Short mmCIF file of C-alpha atoms in Angstrom, two decimals:
data_model
loop_
_atom_site.label_atom_id
_atom_site.label_comp_id
_atom_site.label_asym_id
_atom_site.label_seq_id
_atom_site.Cartn_x
_atom_site.Cartn_y
_atom_site.Cartn_z
CA MET F 810 0.00 0.00 0.00
CA SER F 811 1.21 3.46 -0.79
CA VAL F 812 1.85 5.85 2.09
CA HIS F 813 2.64 9.50 1.61
CA LEU F 814 4.92 11.19 4.12
CA ARG F 815 6.39 14.64 4.47
CA VAL F 816 9.87 14.38 6.00
CA ASN F 817 12.46 17.15 6.31
CA GLY F 818 10.56 19.25 3.79
CA GLU F 819 10.50 16.49 1.18
CA SER F 820 7.67 14.26 0.00
CA TYR F 821 8.07 10.48 0.16
CA GLU F 822 5.72 8.02 -1.48
CA VAL F 823 6.54 4.64 0.02
CA ASP F 824 5.12 1.19 -0.48
CA ALA F 825 4.49 0.21 3.13
CA SER F 826 1.73 -1.04 5.37
CA PRO F 827 0.00 1.80 7.23
CA PHE F 828 0.61 -0.34 10.33
CA ALA F 829 4.40 -0.35 9.85
CA THR F 830 6.22 1.71 12.44
CA LEU F 831 7.37 5.20 11.53
CA ALA F 832 10.92 4.22 12.52
CA GLU F 833 10.95 1.28 10.14
CA VAL F 834 9.58 3.34 7.26
CA LEU F 835 12.03 6.21 7.83
CA ARG F 836 15.01 3.85 7.95
CA GLU F 837 14.12 1.23 5.38
CA HIS F 838 11.92 3.06 2.90
CA CYS F 839 13.19 6.64 3.13
CA GLY F 840 16.83 5.68 3.74
CA LEU F 841 17.03 8.02 6.74
CA THR F 842 19.15 5.85 9.02
CA GLY F 843 20.10 8.68 11.38
CA THR F 844 16.98 7.62 13.31
CA LYS F 845 18.09 4.59 15.34
CA VAL F 846 16.06 1.71 16.72
CA GLY F 847 17.40 0.67 20.09
CA CYS F 848 14.72 -1.14 22.08
CA ALA F 849 11.84 -0.88 19.58
CA VAL F 850 9.34 -0.66 22.46
CA GLY F 851 9.45 3.00 23.46
CA TYR F 852 11.85 2.91 26.40
CA CYS F 853 15.16 4.09 25.01
CA GLY F 854 14.30 7.06 22.78
CA ALA F 855 17.01 6.39 20.18
CA CYS F 856 14.27 6.66 17.52
CA THR F 857 13.05 10.11 18.60
CA VAL F 858 11.87 12.31 15.72
CA LEU F 859 9.74 15.45 15.61
CA LEU F 860 6.12 15.06 14.57
CA ASP F 861 4.74 18.56 13.96
CA GLY F 862 7.58 19.84 16.13
CA ARG F 863 6.86 17.49 19.03
CA PRO F 864 9.31 14.71 19.97
CA VAL F 865 7.85 11.20 19.56
CA HIS F 866 9.23 7.68 19.71
CA ALA F 867 9.13 6.69 16.05
CA CYS F 868 9.21 2.99 16.98
CA CYS F 869 5.81 3.37 18.65
CA MET F 870 4.04 5.35 15.93
CA VAL F 871 2.26 3.57 13.13
CA VAL F 872 3.03 5.31 9.89
CA GLY F 873 -0.64 5.54 8.95
CA ASP F 874 -1.07 8.06 11.80
CA CYS F 875 1.73 10.25 10.43
CA VAL F 876 0.48 10.94 6.92
CA ASP F 877 -0.81 14.43 7.64
CA ALA F 878 2.13 15.41 9.82
CA THR F 879 5.33 17.28 9.22
CA ILE F 880 8.15 14.98 10.28
CA THR F 881 11.69 16.06 11.09
CA THR F 882 14.52 13.57 11.52
CA VAL F 883 18.11 14.29 12.47
CA GLU F 884 18.97 14.56 8.76
CA GLY F 885 16.77 17.69 8.64
CA VAL F 886 17.49 18.98 12.11
CA ARG F 887 19.61 21.89 10.90
CA ASP F 888 16.49 23.45 9.38
CA GLU F 889 14.84 23.57 12.82
CA PRO F 890 15.29 26.82 14.76
CA ALA F 891 17.61 25.35 17.43
CA GLY F 892 18.85 22.41 15.35
CA ALA F 893 22.38 23.40 14.39
CA THR F 894 23.00 24.92 17.82
CA VAL F 895 22.02 21.68 19.57
CA VAL F 896 24.16 19.48 17.30
CA GLU F 897 27.17 21.74 17.81
CA ALA F 898 26.63 21.87 21.59
CA PHE F 899 26.60 18.05 21.80
CA ALA F 900 29.91 17.94 19.90
CA ARG F 901 31.48 20.77 21.91
CA HIS F 902 30.50 19.29 25.28
CA GLY F 903 31.62 15.79 24.34
CA ALA F 904 28.04 14.65 24.95
CA VAL F 905 28.67 11.77 22.57
CA GLN F 906 30.14 8.38 23.29
CA CYS F 907 29.16 5.46 21.06
CA GLY F 908 26.65 7.84 19.47
CA PHE F 909 23.78 5.40 19.00
CA CYS F 910 21.43 7.27 21.35
CA THR F 911 22.74 10.70 20.41
CA THR F 912 20.46 11.57 17.53
CA GLY F 913 17.45 10.72 19.71
CA PHE F 914 18.72 13.03 22.43
CA VAL F 915 19.38 15.75 19.85
CA MET F 916 15.80 15.50 18.55
CA SER F 917 14.35 15.58 22.08
CA ALA F 918 16.48 18.62 22.89
CA VAL F 919 15.40 20.41 19.72
CA GLY F 920 11.77 19.64 20.59
CA ILE F 921 11.91 21.28 24.01
CA PRO F 922 9.57 24.29 23.83
CA GLU F 923 11.19 27.70 23.76
CA ALA F 924 11.85 29.11 27.24
CA ALA F 925 10.55 25.94 28.91
CA CYS F 926 13.78 25.22 30.75
CA ARG F 927 14.39 27.12 33.92
CA SER F 928 16.70 24.70 35.64
CA ARG F 929 18.95 21.72 35.13
CA GLY F 930 16.16 19.65 36.67
CA THR F 931 13.69 20.79 34.00
CA VAL F 932 16.18 19.84 31.27
CA ARG F 933 16.55 16.39 32.84
CA ASP F 934 12.75 16.06 32.93
CA TYR F 935 12.50 16.85 29.21
CA LEU F 936 15.14 14.20 28.43
CA VAL F 937 13.44 11.48 30.48
CA GLY F 938 12.39 9.61 27.32
CA ASN F 939 15.97 9.01 26.22
CA ILE F 940 18.44 6.51 27.64
CA CYS F 941 22.21 6.44 27.08
CA ARG F 942 23.66 3.02 27.81
CA CYS F 943 27.17 4.50 27.81
CA THR F 944 25.67 6.46 30.74
CA GLY F 945 27.11 9.78 29.61
CA PHE F 946 24.14 11.73 30.94
CA ALA F 947 26.01 14.55 32.70
CA LYS F 948 27.58 15.92 29.51
CA ILE F 949 24.33 15.52 27.58
CA VAL F 950 22.50 17.60 30.20
CA ASP F 951 25.43 20.08 30.14
CA ALA F 952 25.05 20.48 26.37
CA VAL F 953 21.29 21.03 26.51
CA CYS F 954 21.57 23.44 29.45
CA ASP F 955 24.14 25.41 27.43
CA VAL F 956 21.79 25.68 24.44
CA LYS F 957 18.81 26.57 26.60
CA GLY F 958 20.72 29.18 28.59
CA VAL F 959 20.28 27.33 31.88
CA SER F 960 23.06 28.17 34.30
CA GLN F 961 25.08 25.12 35.33
CA MET X 1198 62.34 19.11 35.59
CA THR X 1199 61.57 18.90 31.89
CA ALA X 1200 59.46 21.71 30.48
CA PRO X 1201 56.06 20.51 29.18
CA SER X 1202 56.02 19.88 25.48
CA PRO X 1203 54.04 22.51 23.55
CA HIS X 1204 52.58 19.61 21.58
CA SER X 1205 51.16 17.80 24.62
CA VAL X 1206 47.38 17.46 24.85
CA ILE X 1207 47.50 16.47 28.50
CA GLY X 1208 45.45 18.91 30.56
CA THR X 1209 43.90 20.56 27.54
CA ARG X 1210 40.32 20.31 26.27
CA PHE X 1211 39.85 18.88 22.82
CA ALA X 1212 36.79 17.98 20.79
CA ARG X 1213 36.19 14.30 20.13
CA PRO X 1214 36.95 14.02 16.42
CA GLU X 1215 33.86 11.96 15.63
CA ALA X 1216 31.39 13.77 17.92
CA ALA X 1217 29.97 16.22 15.37
CA ALA X 1218 29.28 13.49 12.81
CA LYS X 1219 27.61 11.29 15.44
CA ALA X 1220 25.47 14.16 16.78
CA ALA X 1221 24.35 14.95 13.24
CA GLY X 1222 23.43 11.32 12.51
CA ARG X 1223 26.02 10.95 9.75
CA VAL X 1224 27.76 7.88 11.19
CA ARG X 1225 26.74 4.50 9.81
CA TYR X 1226 26.27 1.64 12.26
CA VAL X 1227 26.06 -2.02 11.31
CA SER X 1228 22.26 -1.89 11.46
CA ASP X 1229 22.31 0.98 8.92
CA VAL X 1230 24.15 -1.03 6.29
CA GLU X 1231 22.22 -2.67 3.49
CA VAL X 1232 23.82 -4.96 0.95
CA PRO X 1233 22.18 -6.68 -2.03
CA GLY X 1234 20.57 -9.99 -1.12
CA MET X 1235 20.73 -9.25 2.58
CA LEU X 1236 18.46 -11.43 4.73
CA ASP X 1237 16.99 -10.94 8.18
CA ALA X 1238 18.20 -13.24 10.93
CA SER X 1239 16.86 -13.93 14.36
CA VAL X 1240 18.51 -15.72 17.28
CA VAL X 1241 16.35 -18.23 19.09
CA ARG X 1242 17.41 -19.16 22.61
CA SER X 1243 16.19 -21.85 24.95
CA PRO X 1244 13.16 -20.74 26.94
CA TYR X 1245 14.46 -22.84 29.86
CA PRO X 1246 17.16 -21.43 32.16
CA ARG X 1247 18.62 -24.84 32.99
CA ALA X 1248 18.14 -27.61 30.50
CA ARG X 1249 19.92 -29.74 27.93
CA VAL X 1250 18.93 -29.22 24.31
CA LEU X 1251 18.44 -32.77 23.11
CA ALA X 1252 16.72 -31.98 19.84
CA VAL X 1253 15.15 -29.04 18.00
CA ASP X 1254 12.24 -29.60 15.65
CA THR X 1255 12.69 -27.10 12.82
CA GLY X 1256 9.96 -28.52 10.58
CA GLU X 1257 7.30 -25.92 11.22
CA ALA X 1258 9.76 -23.01 11.05
CA LEU X 1259 11.28 -24.21 7.77
CA ALA X 1260 7.79 -24.44 6.27
CA VAL X 1261 7.21 -20.69 6.75
CA PRO X 1262 7.38 -19.00 3.34
CA GLY X 1263 10.62 -17.04 2.90
CA VAL X 1264 12.65 -18.96 5.47
CA VAL X 1265 16.00 -19.68 3.86
CA GLY X 1266 17.69 -21.68 6.57
CA ILE X 1267 18.04 -22.54 10.23
CA TYR X 1268 21.50 -22.94 11.66
CA PHE X 1269 22.87 -24.31 14.91
CA ALA X 1270 26.09 -23.75 16.77
CA SER X 1271 27.27 -27.08 15.38
CA ASP X 1272 26.97 -25.63 11.85
CA LEU X 1273 29.62 -23.06 12.70
CA GLY X 1274 32.35 -25.65 13.20
CA GLU X 1275 35.19 -24.31 15.27
CA VAL X 1276 34.08 -20.65 15.00
CA HIS X 1277 32.14 -20.67 18.24
#
């Protein structure tokens, strides 16, 4: 069945079941492998993408529910208002170890509403849907606090 | 005491060389690689924590359309 998606400003017409997961379609049909599948059950957040600007676990969305949405993956993150800044902050702060969870964290960080973060604790709350098995959380929170102007 | 070498990185901050590419999703992991003719594989483990595997009946699994093969540790020879 043909599914039409709008991802990173481009149109994709893919031959997929509407019940396929968004993560699977992005990776295998659109070739956008920057979105990772870690646990595939919505715990780890490696698959986080923006759906109409809101971070979602792409492994838990069926693609049929995404046809009217504007989807942003890490490949298009630089076109988001805070995108480039977040990517650069992660690199600058060394908030990257093996890197498998990183794009999910980047997308969650980009999806944090403007001026929502008042404290390091708030930043941590917004990143609760992402897990880093290298356990490099401190530098990840440092990077996001830096971008959001939260004093350390 | 020897003067510190101007080329030493000890005590200095430096950016991880691969960090920017990883943060931007430009690094390929094994699960991102696709080669022609690639098949899916799945590992099946014993559902019993303490047991001897005496025999495995693969008949039903092999009959599933698209199943190419089922392999056991013994098929790997000395590799394992």
